Amino acid sequence: MAEEIINRVSQSKLVTFDLEDHYMPGKRVALDIADWLYEGIILKEKDFRTQVESHHWPDYQDAYVALYCSSDAIIPGWAYMLVSTRLQPFARKIVVGSLEDLETSLYQGVIESLDVSHLEGKPVIIKGCSNKPVPPNAYIWATNKIQQVAKSVMYGEACSSVPLVKRK
């Protein structure tokens, strides 16, 4: 006679924290300003301002925007600031850097404002796999925030987790 298989994971008090659940939906756009430079490497203020003024900014409505320059040009800080003044009425968030930098910034804001009081005294596993782009820093910030209240913090899946923190 075979014994009944018991799913101990589903019966445990283990709480799974999935960073993917905190992904901010919306369009992500990388805006390369290299094409607005003279010969792709020199920023001429007058020409740059003309490019900025003639750009179609409503295309960025409700988008998350990462400003960058793909050429090896030295870009003064005011150039990104000028572009951001035109983006501001349309974009949800603007950063200088890559799409990963943008995602990192979005997650930082989410995690900083996250209420983790429901995890008080519980064993928590931070889910490791995701289908959405979760930056590495988000895992660190989540761990640091959750460990302040949780009984224990692990990483991975319930069947193969790595212990990180355990309170005595």
PDB file of C-alpha atoms in Angstrom:
ATOM      1  CA  MET A   1       0.000   0.000   0.000  1.00  0.00           C
ATOM      2  CA  ALA A   2       1.517   3.341  -1.081  1.00  0.00           C
ATOM      3  CA  GLU A   3       1.672   6.214   1.366  1.00  0.00           C
ATOM      4  CA  GLU A   4       0.015   9.482   0.496  1.00  0.00           C
ATOM      5  CA  ILE A   5       2.454  12.111  -0.780  1.00  0.00           C
ATOM      6  CA  ILE A   6       2.285  15.209   1.382  1.00  0.00           C
ATOM      7  CA  ASN A   7       3.299  18.599  -0.025  1.00  0.00           C
ATOM      8  CA  ARG A   8       5.104  20.045   2.982  1.00  0.00           C
ATOM      9  CA  VAL A   9       5.944  23.261   1.122  1.00  0.00           C
ATOM     10  CA  SER A  10       2.275  24.177   0.623  1.00  0.00           C
ATOM     11  CA  GLN A  11       1.578  23.398   4.286  1.00  0.00           C
ATOM     12  CA  SER A  12       4.500  25.441   5.610  1.00  0.00           C
ATOM     13  CA  LYS A  13       4.407  29.079   6.687  1.00  0.00           C
ATOM     14  CA  LEU A  14       6.966  29.874   3.999  1.00  0.00           C
ATOM     15  CA  VAL A  15       6.146  33.089   2.127  1.00  0.00           C
ATOM     16  CA  THR A  16       7.394  33.570  -1.418  1.00  0.00           C
ATOM     17  CA  PHE A  17       8.429  37.112  -2.324  1.00  0.00           C
ATOM     18  CA  ASP A  18       8.524  37.573  -6.088  1.00  0.00           C
ATOM     19  CA  LEU A  19      10.184  40.755  -7.331  1.00  0.00           C
ATOM     20  CA  GLU A  20       8.441  40.259 -10.667  1.00  0.00           C
ATOM     21  CA  ASP A  21       5.168  41.099  -8.879  1.00  0.00           C
ATOM     22  CA  HIS A  22       6.568  44.599  -8.331  1.00  0.00           C
ATOM     23  CA  TYR A  23       7.538  45.235 -11.964  1.00  0.00           C
ATOM     24  CA  MET A  24       6.160  48.588 -13.087  1.00  0.00           C
ATOM     25  CA  PRO A  25       4.268  48.080 -16.340  1.00  0.00           C
ATOM     26  CA  GLY A  26       4.804  50.554 -19.141  1.00  0.00           C
ATOM     27  CA  LYS A  27       6.824  51.258 -22.238  1.00  0.00           C
ATOM     28  CA  ARG A  28      10.615  51.494 -21.833  1.00  0.00           C
ATOM     29  CA  VAL A  29      12.523  53.641 -24.324  1.00  0.00           C
ATOM     30  CA  ALA A  30      16.252  54.180 -24.778  1.00  0.00           C
ATOM     31  CA  LEU A  31      16.881  57.603 -26.340  1.00  0.00           C
ATOM     32  CA  ASP A  32      20.301  57.878 -27.979  1.00  0.00           C
ATOM     33  CA  ILE A  33      21.446  61.472 -28.475  1.00  0.00           C
ATOM     34  CA  ALA A  34      24.461  60.524 -30.623  1.00  0.00           C
ATOM     35  CA  ASP A  35      22.558  61.403 -33.794  1.00  0.00           C
ATOM     36  CA  TRP A  36      22.122  64.951 -32.505  1.00  0.00           C
ATOM     37  CA  LEU A  37      25.880  65.539 -32.378  1.00  0.00           C
ATOM     38  CA  TYR A  38      28.026  67.022 -35.131  1.00  0.00           C
ATOM     39  CA  GLU A  39      29.667  64.050 -36.885  1.00  0.00           C
ATOM     40  CA  GLY A  40      28.375  61.936 -34.004  1.00  0.00           C
ATOM     41  CA  ILE A  41      31.061  63.127 -31.590  1.00  0.00           C
ATOM     42  CA  ILE A  42      30.907  66.886 -31.063  1.00  0.00           C
ATOM     43  CA  LEU A  43      28.141  68.684 -29.231  1.00  0.00           C
ATOM     44  CA  LYS A  44      27.575  72.086 -30.824  1.00  0.00           C
ATOM     45  CA  GLU A  45      25.145  73.880 -28.555  1.00  0.00           C
ATOM     46  CA  LYS A  46      23.148  75.698 -31.240  1.00  0.00           C
ATOM     47  CA  ASP A  47      22.773  72.587 -33.432  1.00  0.00           C
ATOM     48  CA  PHE A  48      21.974  70.419 -30.414  1.00  0.00           C
ATOM     49  CA  ARG A  49      19.268  72.813 -29.256  1.00  0.00           C
ATOM     50  CA  THR A  50      17.766  72.768 -32.756  1.00  0.00           C
ATOM     51  CA  GLN A  51      17.641  68.964 -32.686  1.00  0.00           C
ATOM     52  CA  VAL A  52      16.018  68.992 -29.242  1.00  0.00           C
ATOM     53  CA  GLU A  53      13.414  71.542 -30.297  1.00  0.00           C
ATOM     54  CA  SER A  54      12.507  69.690 -33.494  1.00  0.00           C
ATOM     55  CA  HIS A  55      12.175  66.249 -31.871  1.00  0.00           C
ATOM     56  CA  HIS A  56       8.662  64.811 -31.518  1.00  0.00           C
ATOM     57  CA  TRP A  57       8.327  64.545 -27.719  1.00  0.00           C
ATOM     58  CA  PRO A  58       4.709  63.265 -27.517  1.00  0.00           C
ATOM     59  CA  ASP A  59       6.070  59.882 -28.697  1.00  0.00           C
ATOM     60  CA  TYR A  60       7.281  59.411 -25.105  1.00  0.00           C
ATOM     61  CA  GLN A  61       3.861  59.798 -23.502  1.00  0.00           C
ATOM     62  CA  ASP A  62       3.732  57.649 -20.315  1.00  0.00           C
ATOM     63  CA  ALA A  63       7.075  56.006 -21.171  1.00  0.00           C
ATOM     64  CA  TYR A  64      10.053  55.298 -18.938  1.00  0.00           C
ATOM     65  CA  VAL A  65      13.060  56.833 -20.708  1.00  0.00           C
ATOM     66  CA  ALA A  66      16.781  56.058 -20.507  1.00  0.00           C
ATOM     67  CA  LEU A  67      18.927  58.827 -22.045  1.00  0.00           C
ATOM     68  CA  TYR A  68      22.321  57.800 -23.351  1.00  0.00           C
ATOM     69  CA  CYS A  69      24.942  58.522 -25.998  1.00  0.00           C
ATOM     70  CA  SER A  70      26.240  55.582 -28.019  1.00  0.00           C
ATOM     71  CA  SER A  71      29.294  57.464 -29.310  1.00  0.00           C
ATOM     72  CA  ASP A  72      32.482  58.181 -27.372  1.00  0.00           C
ATOM     73  CA  ALA A  73      31.591  61.879 -27.184  1.00  0.00           C
ATOM     74  CA  ILE A  74      31.974  63.818 -23.980  1.00  0.00           C
ATOM     75  CA  ILE A  75      28.492  65.040 -23.163  1.00  0.00           C
ATOM     76  CA  PRO A  76      28.125  67.957 -20.748  1.00  0.00           C
ATOM     77  CA  GLY A  77      25.556  67.481 -17.994  1.00  0.00           C
ATOM     78  CA  TRP A  78      23.389  70.327 -19.227  1.00  0.00           C
ATOM     79  CA  ALA A  79      22.690  68.433 -22.473  1.00  0.00           C
ATOM     80  CA  TYR A  80      20.869  65.620 -20.657  1.00  0.00           C
ATOM     81  CA  MET A  81      19.181  68.204 -18.460  1.00  0.00           C
ATOM     82  CA  LEU A  82      17.932  70.068 -21.544  1.00  0.00           C
ATOM     83  CA  VAL A  83      16.538  66.878 -23.079  1.00  0.00           C
ATOM     84  CA  SER A  84      14.842  66.008 -19.788  1.00  0.00           C
ATOM     85  CA  THR A  85      13.047  69.379 -19.744  1.00  0.00           C
ATOM     86  CA  ARG A  86      11.344  68.433 -23.010  1.00  0.00           C
ATOM     87  CA  LEU A  87      10.616  64.869 -21.888  1.00  0.00           C
ATOM     88  CA  GLN A  88       9.242  65.844 -18.466  1.00  0.00           C
ATOM     89  CA  PRO A  89       5.683  66.682 -19.569  1.00  0.00           C
ATOM     90  CA  PHE A  90       5.364  63.263 -21.242  1.00  0.00           C
ATOM     91  CA  ALA A  91       7.615  60.656 -19.632  1.00  0.00           C
ATOM     92  CA  ARG A  92       6.869  58.871 -16.345  1.00  0.00           C
ATOM     93  CA  LYS A  93      10.549  58.661 -15.398  1.00  0.00           C
ATOM     94  CA  ILE A  94      13.828  59.770 -16.983  1.00  0.00           C
ATOM     95  CA  VAL A  95      17.332  58.553 -16.181  1.00  0.00           C
ATOM     96  CA  VAL A  96      20.735  58.916 -17.788  1.00  0.00           C
ATOM     97  CA  GLY A  97      22.057  55.468 -18.606  1.00  0.00           C
ATOM     98  CA  SER A  98      21.006  52.150 -20.042  1.00  0.00           C
ATOM     99  CA  LEU A  99      17.661  50.382 -19.915  1.00  0.00           C
ATOM    100  CA  GLU A 100      19.104  48.316 -17.047  1.00  0.00           C
ATOM    101  CA  ASP A 101      19.918  51.551 -15.192  1.00  0.00           C
ATOM    102  CA  LEU A 102      16.328  52.639 -15.777  1.00  0.00           C
ATOM    103  CA  GLU A 103      14.958  49.338 -14.466  1.00  0.00           C
ATOM    104  CA  THR A 104      17.257  49.577 -11.441  1.00  0.00           C
ATOM    105  CA  SER A 105      15.964  53.063 -10.671  1.00  0.00           C
ATOM    106  CA  LEU A 106      12.350  51.923 -10.983  1.00  0.00           C
ATOM    107  CA  TYR A 107      12.881  48.983  -8.636  1.00  0.00           C
ATOM    108  CA  GLN A 108      14.740  51.134  -6.136  1.00  0.00           C
ATOM    109  CA  GLY A 109      11.723  53.400  -5.803  1.00  0.00           C
ATOM    110  CA  VAL A 110       9.336  50.476  -5.493  1.00  0.00           C
ATOM    111  CA  ILE A 111      11.394  48.660  -2.857  1.00  0.00           C
ATOM    112  CA  GLU A 112      12.036  51.803  -0.798  1.00  0.00           C
ATOM    113  CA  SER A 113       8.288  52.410  -0.500  1.00  0.00           C
ATOM    114  CA  LEU A 114       7.396  48.742   0.020  1.00  0.00           C
ATOM    115  CA  ASP A 115       5.548  47.771   3.186  1.00  0.00           C
ATOM    116  CA  VAL A 116       6.972  44.437   4.377  1.00  0.00           C
ATOM    117  CA  SER A 117       5.191  44.350   7.733  1.00  0.00           C
ATOM    118  CA  HIS A 118       3.137  41.334   6.567  1.00  0.00           C
ATOM    119  CA  LEU A 119       6.409  39.360   6.524  1.00  0.00           C
ATOM    120  CA  GLU A 120       7.058  39.977  10.231  1.00  0.00           C
ATOM    121  CA  GLY A 121       8.428  36.829  11.886  1.00  0.00           C
ATOM    122  CA  LYS A 122       7.862  34.631   8.830  1.00  0.00           C
ATOM    123  CA  PRO A 123      10.261  32.519   6.793  1.00  0.00           C
ATOM    124  CA  VAL A 124      10.589  34.253   3.409  1.00  0.00           C
ATOM    125  CA  ILE A 125      11.992  32.978   0.148  1.00  0.00           C
ATOM    126  CA  ILE A 126      12.923  35.548  -2.477  1.00  0.00           C
ATOM    127  CA  LYS A 127      12.060  33.937  -5.780  1.00  0.00           C
ATOM    128  CA  GLY A 128      15.045  33.705  -8.091  1.00  0.00           C
ATOM    129  CA  CYS A 129      13.613  33.145 -11.561  1.00  0.00           C
ATOM    130  CA  SER A 130      11.688  35.789 -13.438  1.00  0.00           C
ATOM    131  CA  ASN A 131      10.388  36.448 -16.914  1.00  0.00           C
ATOM    132  CA  LYS A 132      10.646  40.204 -16.547  1.00  0.00           C
ATOM    133  CA  PRO A 133      13.889  42.193 -16.289  1.00  0.00           C
ATOM    134  CA  VAL A 134      14.696  42.311 -12.584  1.00  0.00           C
ATOM    135  CA  PRO A 135      18.073  44.020 -11.996  1.00  0.00           C
ATOM    136  CA  PRO A 136      20.563  42.400  -9.582  1.00  0.00           C
ATOM    137  CA  ASN A 137      20.410  45.369  -7.196  1.00  0.00           C
ATOM    138  CA  ALA A 138      16.693  44.766  -6.664  1.00  0.00           C
ATOM    139  CA  TYR A 139      17.490  41.413  -5.051  1.00  0.00           C
ATOM    140  CA  ILE A 140      19.971  43.067  -2.692  1.00  0.00           C
ATOM    141  CA  TRP A 141      17.570  45.858  -1.724  1.00  0.00           C
ATOM    142  CA  ALA A 142      14.709  43.393  -1.193  1.00  0.00           C
ATOM    143  CA  THR A 143      16.915  41.157   0.956  1.00  0.00           C
ATOM    144  CA  ASN A 144      18.072  44.079   3.088  1.00  0.00           C
ATOM    145  CA  LYS A 145      14.513  45.296   3.606  1.00  0.00           C
ATOM    146  CA  ILE A 146      12.957  41.892   4.282  1.00  0.00           C
ATOM    147  CA  GLN A 147      15.681  40.682   6.668  1.00  0.00           C
ATOM    148  CA  GLN A 148      14.751  43.483   9.065  1.00  0.00           C
ATOM    149  CA  VAL A 149      11.390  41.824   9.793  1.00  0.00           C
ATOM    150  CA  ALA A 150      11.472  38.203   8.605  1.00  0.00           C
ATOM    151  CA  LYS A 151      12.346  35.171  10.709  1.00  0.00           C
ATOM    152  CA  SER A 152      14.533  33.897   7.867  1.00  0.00           C
ATOM    153  CA  VAL A 153      15.362  34.852   4.292  1.00  0.00           C
ATOM    154  CA  MET A 154      16.212  32.408   1.519  1.00  0.00           C
ATOM    155  CA  TYR A 155      16.794  32.704  -2.209  1.00  0.00           C
ATOM    156  CA  GLY A 156      15.570  30.477  -5.017  1.00  0.00           C
ATOM    157  CA  GLU A 157      12.653  28.066  -5.082  1.00  0.00           C
ATOM    158  CA  ALA A 158      11.115  26.195  -2.161  1.00  0.00           C
ATOM    159  CA  CYS A 159      12.544  22.901  -3.418  1.00  0.00           C
ATOM    160  CA  SER A 160      16.107  24.219  -3.721  1.00  0.00           C
ATOM    161  CA  SER A 161      16.588  27.397  -1.736  1.00  0.00           C
ATOM    162  CA  VAL A 162      19.793  28.952  -0.470  1.00  0.00           C
ATOM    163  CA  PRO A 163      19.598  30.238   3.123  1.00  0.00           C
ATOM    164  CA  LEU A 164      20.729  33.853   3.501  1.00  0.00           C
ATOM    165  CA  VAL A 165      19.648  35.017   6.958  1.00  0.00           C
ATOM    166  CA  LYS A 166      18.168  33.247   9.972  1.00  0.00           C
ATOM    167  CA  ARG A 167      17.220  34.999  13.194  1.00  0.00           C
ATOM    168  CA  LYS A 168      17.852  33.256  16.451  1.00  0.00           C
TER     169      LYS A 168
END
